[in-house]
Coordinates of C-alpha atoms in Angstrom, one line a residue:
M1 CA 153.8 146.1 110.6
L2 CA 153.0 142.6 111.9
G3 CA 149.9 142.6 109.7
Y4 CA 152.1 142.6 106.6
F5 CA 154.4 139.8 107.7
W6 CA 153.3 137.6 104.8
L7 CA 155.1 140.0 102.4
I8 CA 158.5 139.0 103.7
P9 CA 159.4 136.7 100.8
L10 CA 157.8 138.9 98.2
P11 CA 160.7 141.3 97.5
V12 CA 162.9 138.3 96.6
L13 CA 160.2 137.0 94.2
V14 CA 159.9 140.5 92.6
T15 CA 163.6 140.8 92.1
L16 CA 163.6 137.2 90.7
L17 CA 161.1 138.3 88.1
L18 CA 163.0 141.4 87.3
T19 CA 166.2 139.4 86.9
L20 CA 164.5 137.1 84.4
L21 CA 163.3 140.2 82.5
L22 CA 166.5 142.3 82.7
G23 CA 169.2 139.8 83.5
K24 CA 170.7 139.6 80.0
K25 CA 171.2 143.4 80.0
L26 CA 172.3 143.6 83.6
G27 CA 174.7 140.6 83.5
L28 CA 176.8 140.6 86.7
K29 CA 174.8 143.5 88.1
S30 CA 171.9 141.0 88.6
A31 CA 173.7 140.3 91.9
W32 CA 172.8 143.8 93.1
L33 CA 169.2 143.4 92.1
G34 CA 169.1 140.1 94.1
M35 CA 170.6 141.9 97.1
C36 CA 167.9 144.5 96.9
G37 CA 165.3 141.7 97.3
T38 CA 167.1 140.0 100.2
V39 CA 167.8 143.3 102.0
L40 CA 164.1 144.3 101.7
S41 CA 163.1 140.9 103.1
F42 CA 165.5 141.3 105.9
C43 CA 164.2 144.7 106.7
L44 CA 160.6 143.5 106.7
A45 CA 161.5 140.7 109.0
L46 CA 163.4 143.1 111.2
A47 CA 160.4 145.4 111.4
C48 CA 158.3 142.6 112.7
A49 CA 160.9 141.6 115.3
P50 CA 159.9 144.0 118.2
A51 CA 156.3 142.7 118.2
V52 CA 157.3 139.1 117.9
F53 CA 160.0 139.4 120.6
A54 CA 157.3 140.9 122.8
G55 CA 155.3 137.7 122.6
E56 CA 153.0 138.4 119.6
S57 CA 152.6 136.1 116.7
A58 CA 150.7 136.4 113.4
S59 CA 149.0 134.1 111.0
L60 CA 147.1 134.4 107.7
S61 CA 145.4 131.6 105.8
F62 CA 142.8 130.9 103.2
T63 CA 141.2 127.8 101.8
W64 CA 143.2 126.3 99.0
F65 CA 140.9 123.5 97.9
D66 CA 138.6 121.3 99.9
N67 CA 139.7 121.6 103.5
L68 CA 143.4 122.3 102.8
Q69 CA 144.7 125.7 103.8
F70 CA 147.4 127.9 102.3
G71 CA 148.8 130.2 104.9
F72 CA 151.6 131.9 106.6
L73 CA 152.8 131.8 110.2
L74 CA 155.2 134.2 111.9
D75 CA 156.4 133.4 115.4
K76 CA 159.7 133.5 117.3
L77 CA 161.1 130.4 115.7
S78 CA 160.3 131.4 112.2
L79 CA 161.5 135.0 112.7
I80 CA 165.0 133.7 113.7
L81 CA 165.3 131.7 110.6
L82 CA 163.9 134.5 108.3
L83 CA 166.4 137.0 109.6
L84 CA 169.3 134.5 109.3
V85 CA 168.4 133.4 105.8
A86 CA 167.9 136.9 104.4
F87 CA 171.1 138.2 106.1
L88 CA 173.3 135.4 104.8
A89 CA 171.7 135.4 101.4
T90 CA 172.6 139.1 101.1
L91 CA 176.3 138.4 101.9
I92 CA 176.4 135.4 99.6
L93 CA 175.0 137.5 96.7
L94 CA 177.6 140.2 97.4
Y95 CA 180.3 137.5 97.4
A96 CA 179.0 136.0 94.2
Y97 CA 179.3 139.4 92.6
G98 CA 183.0 139.1 92.9
Y99 CA 183.4 135.3 92.5
M100 CA 181.3 135.0 89.3
E101 CA 182.9 138.0 87.6
H102 CA 184.3 136.0 84.7
E103 CA 181.6 133.3 84.4
S104 CA 179.0 132.9 81.8
G105 CA 175.3 132.0 82.4
L106 CA 174.9 134.7 85.0
L107 CA 171.2 135.2 84.4
R108 CA 170.6 131.5 85.1
F109 CA 172.8 131.6 88.2
F110 CA 171.3 134.6 89.9
A111 CA 167.8 133.7 89.0
E112 CA 168.2 130.2 90.5
V113 CA 169.9 131.6 93.7
Q114 CA 167.0 134.0 94.2
L115 CA 164.4 131.2 93.7
F116 CA 166.4 129.2 96.2
V117 CA 166.2 131.9 98.8
F118 CA 162.5 132.6 98.1
S119 CA 161.8 128.9 98.6
M120 CA 163.6 128.8 101.9
L121 CA 161.8 131.9 103.2
S122 CA 158.5 130.3 102.1
V123 CA 159.3 127.0 103.9
V124 CA 160.0 128.9 107.1
L125 CA 156.9 131.1 106.8
A126 CA 154.5 128.2 105.8
D127 CA 151.8 127.4 108.4
N128 CA 151.3 123.8 107.3
L129 CA 153.3 120.8 106.2
L130 CA 151.9 120.4 102.7
Q131 CA 152.8 124.0 101.8
A132 CA 156.2 123.6 103.3
F133 CA 156.7 120.4 101.3
I134 CA 155.9 122.2 98.1
F135 CA 158.6 124.8 98.6
W136 CA 160.9 122.1 100.1
E137 CA 160.7 120.4 96.6
I138 CA 161.4 123.7 94.8
M139 CA 164.5 124.0 96.9
G140 CA 165.5 120.5 95.8
L141 CA 165.1 121.6 92.2
C142 CA 167.2 124.7 92.8
S143 CA 169.9 122.6 94.4
Y144 CA 170.0 120.3 91.4
L145 CA 170.2 123.3 89.0
L146 CA 172.9 125.1 91.0
I147 CA 175.1 122.1 91.8
G148 CA 175.0 121.3 88.1
F149 CA 175.6 125.0 87.1
W150 CA 178.8 123.9 85.2
F151 CA 176.8 121.1 83.5
F152 CA 179.4 120.7 80.8
K153 CA 181.6 119.1 83.4
P154 CA 180.7 115.4 83.8
S155 CA 181.5 115.5 87.5
A156 CA 179.1 118.5 88.1
A157 CA 176.3 116.9 86.0
A158 CA 176.7 113.6 87.9
A159 CA 176.8 115.4 91.3
A160 CA 173.6 117.3 90.4
K161 CA 171.8 114.1 89.5
K162 CA 173.0 112.4 92.6
A163 CA 171.8 115.2 94.9
F164 CA 168.4 115.2 93.1
L165 CA 167.9 111.4 93.2
V166 CA 169.1 110.9 96.8
T167 CA 167.1 113.7 98.3
R168 CA 164.0 112.4 96.4
V169 CA 164.2 109.2 98.3
G170 CA 163.8 111.1 101.6
D171 CA 161.1 113.3 100.1
V172 CA 159.0 110.3 99.1
V173 CA 159.2 109.0 102.6
M174 CA 158.4 112.4 104.0
L175 CA 155.3 112.6 101.8
V176 CA 154.1 109.4 103.2
G177 CA 154.5 110.9 106.7
I178 CA 152.5 114.0 105.7
I179 CA 149.7 111.7 104.4
L180 CA 149.7 109.7 107.7
L181 CA 149.5 112.9 109.8
F182 CA 146.6 114.2 107.6
D183 CA 144.8 111.0 108.0
M184 CA 145.3 111.1 111.8
F185 CA 144.5 114.7 112.5
G186 CA 142.4 115.7 109.5
S187 CA 144.7 118.6 108.8
V188 CA 148.4 119.3 108.1
E189 CA 148.3 122.8 109.8
Y190 CA 150.9 123.0 112.5
S191 CA 148.5 124.5 115.0
V192 CA 145.8 121.9 114.5
M193 CA 148.2 119.0 114.6
L194 CA 150.0 120.2 117.7
S195 CA 146.8 121.1 119.6
Q196 CA 145.2 117.7 118.9
A197 CA 148.4 115.9 119.9
A198 CA 148.5 117.9 123.1
A199 CA 144.9 116.8 123.8
G200 CA 145.9 113.2 123.3
N201 CA 143.9 112.7 120.0
Y202 CA 146.4 110.4 118.3
D203 CA 147.5 106.8 118.0
E204 CA 151.0 106.4 119.3
F205 CA 152.0 103.7 116.8
W206 CA 150.9 105.6 113.8
L207 CA 152.3 108.8 115.1
T208 CA 155.6 107.1 115.6
I209 CA 155.5 105.8 112.0
A210 CA 154.5 109.3 110.8
T211 CA 157.3 111.1 112.6
L212 CA 159.8 108.5 111.4
C213 CA 158.7 109.2 107.9
I214 CA 159.0 113.0 108.4
F215 CA 162.5 112.4 109.8
G216 CA 163.2 110.3 106.7
G217 CA 162.7 113.5 104.7
V218 CA 165.1 115.3 107.0
I219 CA 167.7 112.6 106.6
G220 CA 167.6 113.2 102.9
K221 CA 167.5 117.0 102.9
S222 CA 169.8 117.5 105.9
A223 CA 172.2 114.8 104.6
Q224 CA 172.2 112.4 107.5
F225 CA 173.4 108.8 107.3
P226 CA 172.6 106.8 105.1
L227 CA 171.5 109.6 102.7
H228 CA 174.5 111.8 103.4
V229 CA 176.3 110.8 100.2
W230 CA 175.1 113.7 98.0
L231 CA 176.5 116.5 100.1
P232 CA 180.2 116.1 99.5
D233 CA 179.7 115.8 95.8
A234 CA 177.6 118.9 95.8
M235 CA 180.9 120.8 96.0
E236 CA 181.0 120.6 92.2
G237 CA 178.9 123.7 92.1
P238 CA 180.3 127.3 92.4
T239 CA 181.4 128.2 95.9
P240 CA 178.5 130.7 96.5
V241 CA 176.2 127.8 96.0
S242 CA 178.1 125.7 98.5
A243 CA 177.8 128.5 101.1
L244 CA 174.1 128.9 100.3
I245 CA 173.3 125.2 100.6
H246 CA 175.4 124.5 103.7
A247 CA 174.9 127.7 105.7
A248 CA 171.7 129.5 104.7
T249 CA 169.1 127.2 103.2
M250 CA 168.8 123.6 102.2
V251 CA 170.4 121.5 104.9
K252 CA 169.0 123.8 107.6
A253 CA 165.4 123.2 106.4
G254 CA 165.3 119.8 107.9
I255 CA 166.5 120.9 111.3
Y256 CA 163.9 123.8 111.2
L257 CA 161.1 121.4 110.3
C258 CA 162.0 119.1 113.2
A259 CA 162.1 122.0 115.6
R260 CA 158.7 123.2 114.2
L261 CA 157.2 119.7 114.8
F262 CA 159.1 119.1 118.0
P263 CA 156.1 118.5 120.2
L264 CA 155.1 115.6 117.9
F265 CA 158.6 114.1 118.1
A266 CA 158.6 114.5 121.9
L267 CA 155.6 112.2 122.0
T268 CA 157.4 109.4 120.1
P269 CA 160.4 108.1 122.1
K270 CA 161.3 105.5 119.4
T271 CA 161.7 108.2 116.9
T272 CA 163.9 110.3 119.1
D273 CA 166.0 107.3 120.0
F274 CA 166.4 106.7 116.3
M275 CA 167.4 110.4 115.8
L276 CA 170.1 110.0 118.5
I277 CA 171.6 107.0 116.7
I278 CA 171.5 108.6 113.3
G279 CA 172.9 111.9 114.5
T280 CA 175.7 110.2 116.4
V281 CA 176.7 108.0 113.5
T282 CA 176.6 110.9 111.1
A283 CA 178.6 113.2 113.4
L284 CA 181.4 110.8 114.2
G285 CA 181.5 108.9 110.8
T286 CA 181.8 112.1 108.7
A287 CA 184.3 113.7 111.1
L288 CA 186.6 110.7 110.5
M289 CA 186.3 111.2 106.7
A290 CA 187.2 114.9 107.1
V291 CA 190.5 113.9 108.8
V292 CA 191.9 112.2 105.7
N293 CA 190.4 114.3 102.9
R294 CA 192.6 116.6 100.8
D295 CA 189.9 118.7 99.0
F296 CA 189.3 122.0 100.7
K297 CA 185.6 122.2 100.0
R298 CA 184.9 118.6 100.7
I299 CA 186.6 118.8 104.1
L300 CA 184.1 121.6 104.9
A301 CA 181.3 119.5 103.4
F302 CA 182.2 116.6 105.8
S303 CA 182.3 119.2 108.6
T304 CA 178.8 120.3 107.7
L305 CA 177.6 116.7 107.9
S306 CA 179.2 116.3 111.3
Q307 CA 177.7 119.5 112.7
L308 CA 174.3 118.6 111.4
G309 CA 174.7 115.3 113.2
F310 CA 175.2 117.3 116.4
M311 CA 172.0 119.2 115.7
V312 CA 170.0 115.9 115.1
V313 CA 171.4 114.5 118.4
S314 CA 170.2 117.6 120.2
L315 CA 166.7 117.1 118.7
G316 CA 166.8 113.4 119.7
A317 CA 167.8 114.4 123.2
L318 CA 164.7 116.6 123.4
N319 CA 166.5 119.9 123.3
Y320 CA 165.5 121.7 120.2
V321 CA 166.7 125.0 121.5
A322 CA 170.3 123.8 121.5
A323 CA 169.8 122.6 117.9
I324 CA 168.5 126.1 116.9
L325 CA 171.4 127.7 118.7
H326 CA 173.9 125.6 116.9
L327 CA 172.1 126.1 113.6
V328 CA 172.5 129.9 114.0
N329 CA 176.2 129.7 115.0
H330 CA 176.9 127.1 112.3
A331 CA 175.3 129.3 109.7
F332 CA 177.7 132.1 110.4
F333 CA 181.0 130.2 110.6
K334 CA 180.2 127.8 107.8
A335 CA 179.2 130.5 105.4
L336 CA 182.5 132.2 106.4
L337 CA 184.5 129.0 105.9
F338 CA 183.0 128.3 102.4
M339 CA 183.4 131.8 101.2
G340 CA 187.0 131.8 102.6
A341 CA 187.6 128.5 100.8
G342 CA 186.4 130.1 97.6
S343 CA 188.8 133.0 98.1
A344 CA 191.7 130.7 98.8
I345 CA 190.9 128.5 95.7
H346 CA 190.4 131.7 93.7
G347 CA 194.0 132.8 94.6
T348 CA 195.7 129.4 94.1
G349 CA 193.7 127.7 91.3
T350 CA 193.4 124.4 93.2
N351 CA 191.2 122.7 95.7
D352 CA 193.9 120.4 97.0
I353 CA 195.1 121.7 100.4
Y354 CA 198.5 120.1 99.9
E355 CA 199.1 122.2 96.8
M356 CA 198.6 125.4 98.7
G357 CA 200.6 126.2 101.8
G358 CA 201.9 129.6 103.2
L359 CA 198.8 131.3 101.9
L360 CA 198.6 133.7 104.9
K361 CA 201.3 135.9 103.6
Y362 CA 199.4 136.4 100.4
Q363 CA 195.8 136.5 101.7
K364 CA 195.9 137.9 105.2
V365 CA 192.2 138.9 105.4
T366 CA 191.1 135.5 104.1
G367 CA 193.4 133.6 106.4
L368 CA 192.5 135.6 109.5
T369 CA 188.8 135.4 108.9
I370 CA 189.0 131.6 108.3
L371 CA 190.9 131.4 111.6
C372 CA 188.0 133.1 113.3
A373 CA 185.6 130.5 111.8
T374 CA 188.0 127.7 112.7
V375 CA 188.3 128.5 116.4
S376 CA 184.5 128.8 116.5
I377 CA 183.6 125.6 114.8
A378 CA 186.3 123.8 116.9
G379 CA 184.4 124.8 120.0
L380 CA 187.2 126.8 121.6
P381 CA 185.9 129.0 124.4
P382 CA 184.7 131.7 124.5
F383 CA 183.9 131.8 120.8
A384 CA 180.4 131.1 119.3
G385 CA 180.6 127.4 118.5
F386 CA 181.6 126.6 122.0
W387 CA 178.4 127.8 123.6
S388 CA 175.9 125.9 121.3
K389 CA 178.1 122.8 121.2
D390 CA 178.2 122.8 125.0
E391 CA 174.4 122.9 125.1
I392 CA 174.2 119.9 122.8
L393 CA 176.8 117.9 124.7
L394 CA 174.9 118.6 127.9
A395 CA 171.7 117.4 126.4
A396 CA 173.4 114.3 125.1
Y397 CA 175.0 113.6 128.5
L398 CA 171.6 113.8 130.2
A399 CA 169.8 111.7 127.6
A400 CA 172.4 109.1 126.7
P401 CA 175.9 109.1 128.2
P402 CA 177.4 106.9 125.5
V403 CA 176.3 109.3 122.8
F404 CA 177.9 112.1 124.8
W405 CA 181.3 110.4 124.8
L406 CA 181.1 109.7 121.1
L407 CA 180.3 113.4 120.5
A408 CA 183.2 114.4 122.7
L409 CA 185.4 112.3 120.5
T410 CA 183.9 114.0 117.5
S411 CA 184.6 117.4 119.0
L412 CA 188.3 116.4 119.3
L413 CA 188.3 115.3 115.7
T414 CA 186.6 118.5 114.6
A415 CA 189.3 120.6 116.3
F416 CA 192.0 118.3 114.8
Y417 CA 190.8 118.4 111.1
M418 CA 189.8 122.1 111.1
F419 CA 193.2 123.2 112.4
R420 CA 194.8 120.7 110.1
L421 CA 193.1 122.6 107.3
F422 CA 194.3 126.0 108.5
F423 CA 197.8 124.9 109.2
V424 CA 198.3 123.1 105.9
V425 CA 196.7 125.9 103.8
F426 CA 197.9 129.1 105.5
C427 CA 201.0 128.1 107.4
G428 CA 204.3 126.4 106.4
P429 CA 206.0 126.7 103.0
K430 CA 204.4 127.4 99.7
R431 CA 203.8 124.2 97.9
G432 CA 201.9 125.1 94.7
D433 CA 202.9 127.0 91.6
Y434 CA 200.7 130.0 92.1
H435 CA 201.0 133.8 92.5
G436 CA 199.0 134.4 95.6
H437 CA 196.9 137.5 95.9
E438 CA 194.0 138.7 98.0
S439 CA 190.5 138.5 96.6
S440 CA 188.5 141.5 95.5
V441 CA 186.6 143.7 98.0
P442 CA 183.2 142.1 97.2
M443 CA 184.6 138.7 98.1
I444 CA 186.4 139.7 101.3
A445 CA 183.9 142.2 102.7
P446 CA 181.4 139.4 103.6
L447 CA 184.3 137.5 105.2
V448 CA 185.1 140.4 107.5
V449 CA 181.4 140.9 108.5
L450 CA 180.9 137.2 109.1
S451 CA 184.1 136.9 111.2
F452 CA 182.5 139.1 113.9
F453 CA 179.4 136.9 114.0
A454 CA 181.5 133.7 113.9
L455 CA 183.4 134.9 117.0
G456 CA 180.6 136.6 118.9
S457 CA 177.2 135.0 118.0
G458 CA 177.6 132.9 121.2
A459 CA 176.3 136.1 122.9
L460 CA 172.9 135.2 121.4
T461 CA 172.7 132.0 123.5
Q462 CA 170.7 133.3 126.4
P463 CA 168.5 135.7 124.4
I464 CA 167.5 133.0 121.9
T465 CA 166.9 130.6 124.8
V466 CA 164.7 133.1 126.6
L467 CA 163.0 133.9 123.3
L468 CA 162.1 130.3 122.6
T469 CA 161.4 129.0 126.1
G470 CA 160.6 132.0 128.2
H471 CA 163.3 131.4 130.7
T472 CA 167.1 131.2 131.1
H473 CA 169.0 127.9 131.1
S474 CA 171.5 126.9 133.6
A475 CA 173.6 123.7 133.4
S476 CA 172.9 121.0 136.0
T477 CA 176.5 119.8 135.6
H478 CA 179.7 121.2 134.1
L479 CA 181.3 117.9 133.3
P480 CA 180.3 118.0 129.5
M481 CA 181.8 121.5 129.2
I482 CA 185.0 120.4 130.9
V483 CA 185.3 117.3 128.7
S484 CA 184.5 119.4 125.6
I485 CA 187.2 122.0 126.4
F486 CA 189.8 119.2 127.0
A487 CA 188.8 117.5 123.8
V488 CA 189.2 120.7 121.8
I489 CA 192.6 121.5 123.3
I490 CA 193.8 117.9 122.7
G491 CA 192.6 118.1 119.1
I492 CA 194.3 121.4 118.4
G493 CA 197.5 120.2 120.1
L494 CA 197.6 117.0 118.0
S495 CA 196.9 119.0 114.8
A496 CA 199.7 121.5 115.6
A497 CA 202.1 118.7 116.5
V498 CA 201.5 116.9 113.2
Y499 CA 201.0 119.7 110.7
L500 CA 202.6 122.8 112.2
F501 CA 205.7 121.5 114.1
N502 CA 206.1 118.2 112.3
V503 CA 206.5 116.3 115.6
F504 CA 204.7 113.3 114.0
S505 CA 204.5 112.3 110.4
A506 CA 201.0 112.2 109.0
D507 CA 202.2 110.0 106.1
K508 CA 203.7 107.4 108.5
A509 CA 200.5 107.4 110.5
A510 CA 198.5 106.9 107.3
K511 CA 200.7 103.9 106.3
A512 CA 200.5 102.4 109.8
A513 CA 196.7 102.5 109.7
A514 CA 196.5 101.8 105.9
P515 CA 193.3 99.8 106.0
L516 CA 191.4 102.4 108.0
H517 CA 192.9 105.2 106.0
K518 CA 191.8 103.6 102.7
L519 CA 188.4 102.9 104.2
L520 CA 188.0 106.6 105.1
L521 CA 189.3 107.8 101.8
N522 CA 186.7 105.7 100.1
R523 CA 183.9 107.0 102.4
Y524 CA 183.4 103.5 103.9
Y525 CA 182.6 102.3 100.4
I526 CA 179.0 103.5 100.9
D527 CA 178.9 105.3 97.6
R528 CA 180.2 102.2 95.8
L529 CA 177.7 100.0 97.7
Y530 CA 174.9 102.2 96.4
E531 CA 176.3 102.1 92.9
K532 CA 176.5 98.2 93.2
I533 CA 172.9 98.1 94.6
S534 CA 171.7 100.5 92.0
Y535 CA 173.4 98.6 89.2
W536 CA 172.0 95.3 90.5
F537 CA 168.5 96.7 90.7
A538 CA 168.9 98.3 87.3
V539 CA 170.1 95.0 85.8
R540 CA 167.4 93.0 87.5
F541 CA 164.8 95.5 86.5
A542 CA 166.1 95.4 82.9
E543 CA 165.9 91.6 83.0
L544 CA 162.4 91.7 84.4
A545 CA 161.4 94.3 81.8
D546 CA 162.8 92.1 79.1
V547 CA 160.8 89.1 80.4
I548 CA 157.6 91.3 80.5
D549 CA 158.4 92.7 77.1
K550 CA 159.0 89.2 75.6
Y551 CA 156.4 87.1 77.3
V552 CA 153.7 89.6 78.3
I553 CA 153.7 92.5 75.9
D554 CA 155.0 90.6 72.9
G555 CA 152.9 87.7 74.0
L556 CA 149.8 89.8 73.9
V557 CA 150.8 91.3 70.6
N558 CA 151.5 87.8 69.2
L559 CA 148.2 86.5 70.6
V560 CA 146.4 89.3 68.9
A561 CA 148.2 88.7 65.7
R562 CA 147.3 85.0 65.8
V563 CA 143.7 85.8 66.5
N564 CA 143.7 88.3 63.7
L565 CA 145.4 85.7 61.4
G566 CA 142.8 83.1 62.3
L567 CA 140.0 85.6 61.8
A568 CA 141.4 86.6 58.5
T569 CA 141.7 82.9 57.4
F570 CA 138.0 82.3 58.4
C571 CA 137.0 85.5 56.6
R572 CA 138.9 84.3 53.5
W573 CA 137.1 80.9 53.6
F574 CA 133.7 82.5 54.3
D575 CA 134.3 85.0 51.5
Y576 CA 135.4 82.3 49.0
Y577 CA 133.0 79.5 49.8
V578 CA 129.9 81.4 51.1
V579 CA 129.8 84.9 49.7
D580 CA 131.6 84.0 46.5
G581 CA 129.9 80.6 46.4
L582 CA 126.5 82.2 46.5
I583 CA 127.5 84.6 43.7
R584 CA 129.0 81.7 41.7
G585 CA 125.9 79.6 42.3
F586 CA 123.6 82.4 41.1
C587 CA 125.8 82.9 38.1
F588 CA 125.6 79.1 37.4
V589 CA 121.8 79.1 37.6
V590 CA 121.5 82.2 35.4
S591 CA 124.1 80.8 33.0
G592 CA 122.3 77.4 32.8
F593 CA 118.9 79.0 32.4
G594 CA 120.4 81.2 29.7
G595 CA 121.9 78.2 28.0
Y596 CA 118.6 76.4 28.1
M597 CA 116.7 79.4 26.8
R598 CA 119.2 79.9 24.1
R599 CA 117.8 76.8 22.3
Y600 CA 114.6 78.6 21.7
A601 CA 116.2 81.9 20.7
S602 CA 118.1 80.5 17.7
G603 CA 117.1 83.4 15.4
G604 CA 115.4 81.0 12.8
L605 CA 112.1 82.4 11.5
Q606 CA 110.6 78.9 10.9
G607 CA 111.2 77.9 14.5
Y608 CA 109.6 81.0 15.8
L609 CA 106.6 80.5 13.4
A610 CA 106.2 76.9 14.6
L611 CA 106.2 77.9 18.2
V612 CA 103.5 80.6 17.5
L613 CA 101.3 78.2 15.7
G614 CA 101.7 75.6 18.4
G615 CA 100.7 78.2 21.0
V616 CA 97.7 79.2 18.9
F617 CA 96.7 75.6 18.6
V618 CA 96.8 75.1 22.3
L619 CA 94.8 78.3 23.0
L620 CA 92.1 77.2 20.5
L621 CA 91.8 73.8 22.3
V622 CA 91.4 75.6 25.6
A623 CA 88.8 78.0 24.1
I624 CA 86.6 75.3 22.7
G625 CA 86.9 73.2 25.8
G626 CA 88.6 70.3 24.2
V627 CA 91.5 70.5 26.7
S628 CA 91.1 71.1 30.4
L629 CA 94.0 73.0 32.0
L630 CA 93.0 71.4 35.2

């Protein structure tokens, strides 16, 4: 079966084409067609698992053009991602079957979702950077289309454009990195680059620049500071899209790419130090924003940003295994959280958590499954999130203790805002004017399945560690774990005191820290800063364009006009005085000669006879020699 590994994304592509052909007739049933593709892809990946887990790998490549290869690579790392993406995509499509029941544009929606999934599978399976970048860009296009699915809403259209433009900034930087790596190694195939780097055939300075550029693409796609601003606004898309972007595909692609190129990053300490800083700033900064936000899905978006920051810190701390562990766990509980959020919003008709309240009595399955995800993402032992977060905190503690303490504070904030979300939405009195009801079976079935993984995927910690490294991992110190547990308990306790038992007033705390509260609500004014900078650049560019248009383009046009006018004036003079002058002169000569000859052509017979006689007389003189013509 390993010989056919390259077929793994093909079922999704086939069902995508069938959806485009039959989607108008199938309507909502296109979701089932999409599920057939993802299930088949999952089964194909699963069939390859025994051989890969036994230590085998497979590759297939052929020449694209010149010396660039187009190929596929299946190893332990890619197999984990393939199984994860196909599995979650299946559940998300099932959820979408219930969620999108009353929506229009279903052909467009399900076709874009399947293209999104196919692109992510292809990124994971690619054996070189350029091929991965191509499908990376297709994912960017799909995110733009899906975020702006409700394009008739100005906010959705603006969010789609924002996501597309911001991620393009990172992608351009990443393309520069790919070019640098190609120039350095003569190839962008992973195996070639890594083998040459291991042999020392590289320039450290340019490798550092190249890896920084590659990480620039990751900053854009995985929404790290300062290109994180697109992800919260991406919530304007349908909830299945949010789950797909945050859990299964887009934002995870950057983490996977760093893990794939981890040996190159390990050779560039300046890049990994930069990753530590960016990851820490993102994790803590976005967690603080989640504390004060009221929008259900945006709180989860800030949570995604924060958790991605943890993963980047792990990569910067040279522990890519911990990043992959957290990627897997995060995929399960974040997909559950977003789909649970969609179920809650579906039942209440609002995104504002303070217009919900007491929802547990109406949506018990939704509430309990979200609680499973909440305890996991908070890092409460022994649930899944605790194990991977503990590995990241240990890596941070060994690499940079200040980063560890900042992440410990972030863990406290994560527990605080996630339980705040649960307490406000599902506990306490009913605040909104809604008739609560549980969602349909296609919507809650994926929640139930994911709740088991959200609680128990921590059991995969050692198997995945052994799979990727070949040996088990034991902690050299338990201090990070102890600090993490205390931070989580304190965070949950504070959240319960404020939002469950009303020991403290959140409103009074917000008023007491009004400047900070306003700063966080406005996302540190980064979005406005970008708007101001963009506006300034747009105005300056417009002014420059006006100057160029007025003095360069119009100047050239005016110069050409003046030259043409001068040439036309010269031509007019030449035509009038030379060409016409010659014609007039000739006419004058002909006219004068004609006037002169007219004297002798008077029409009088006597005159003609006199001229003839005169001529005869002259000829006679010549004939008799009396007159010499000489």
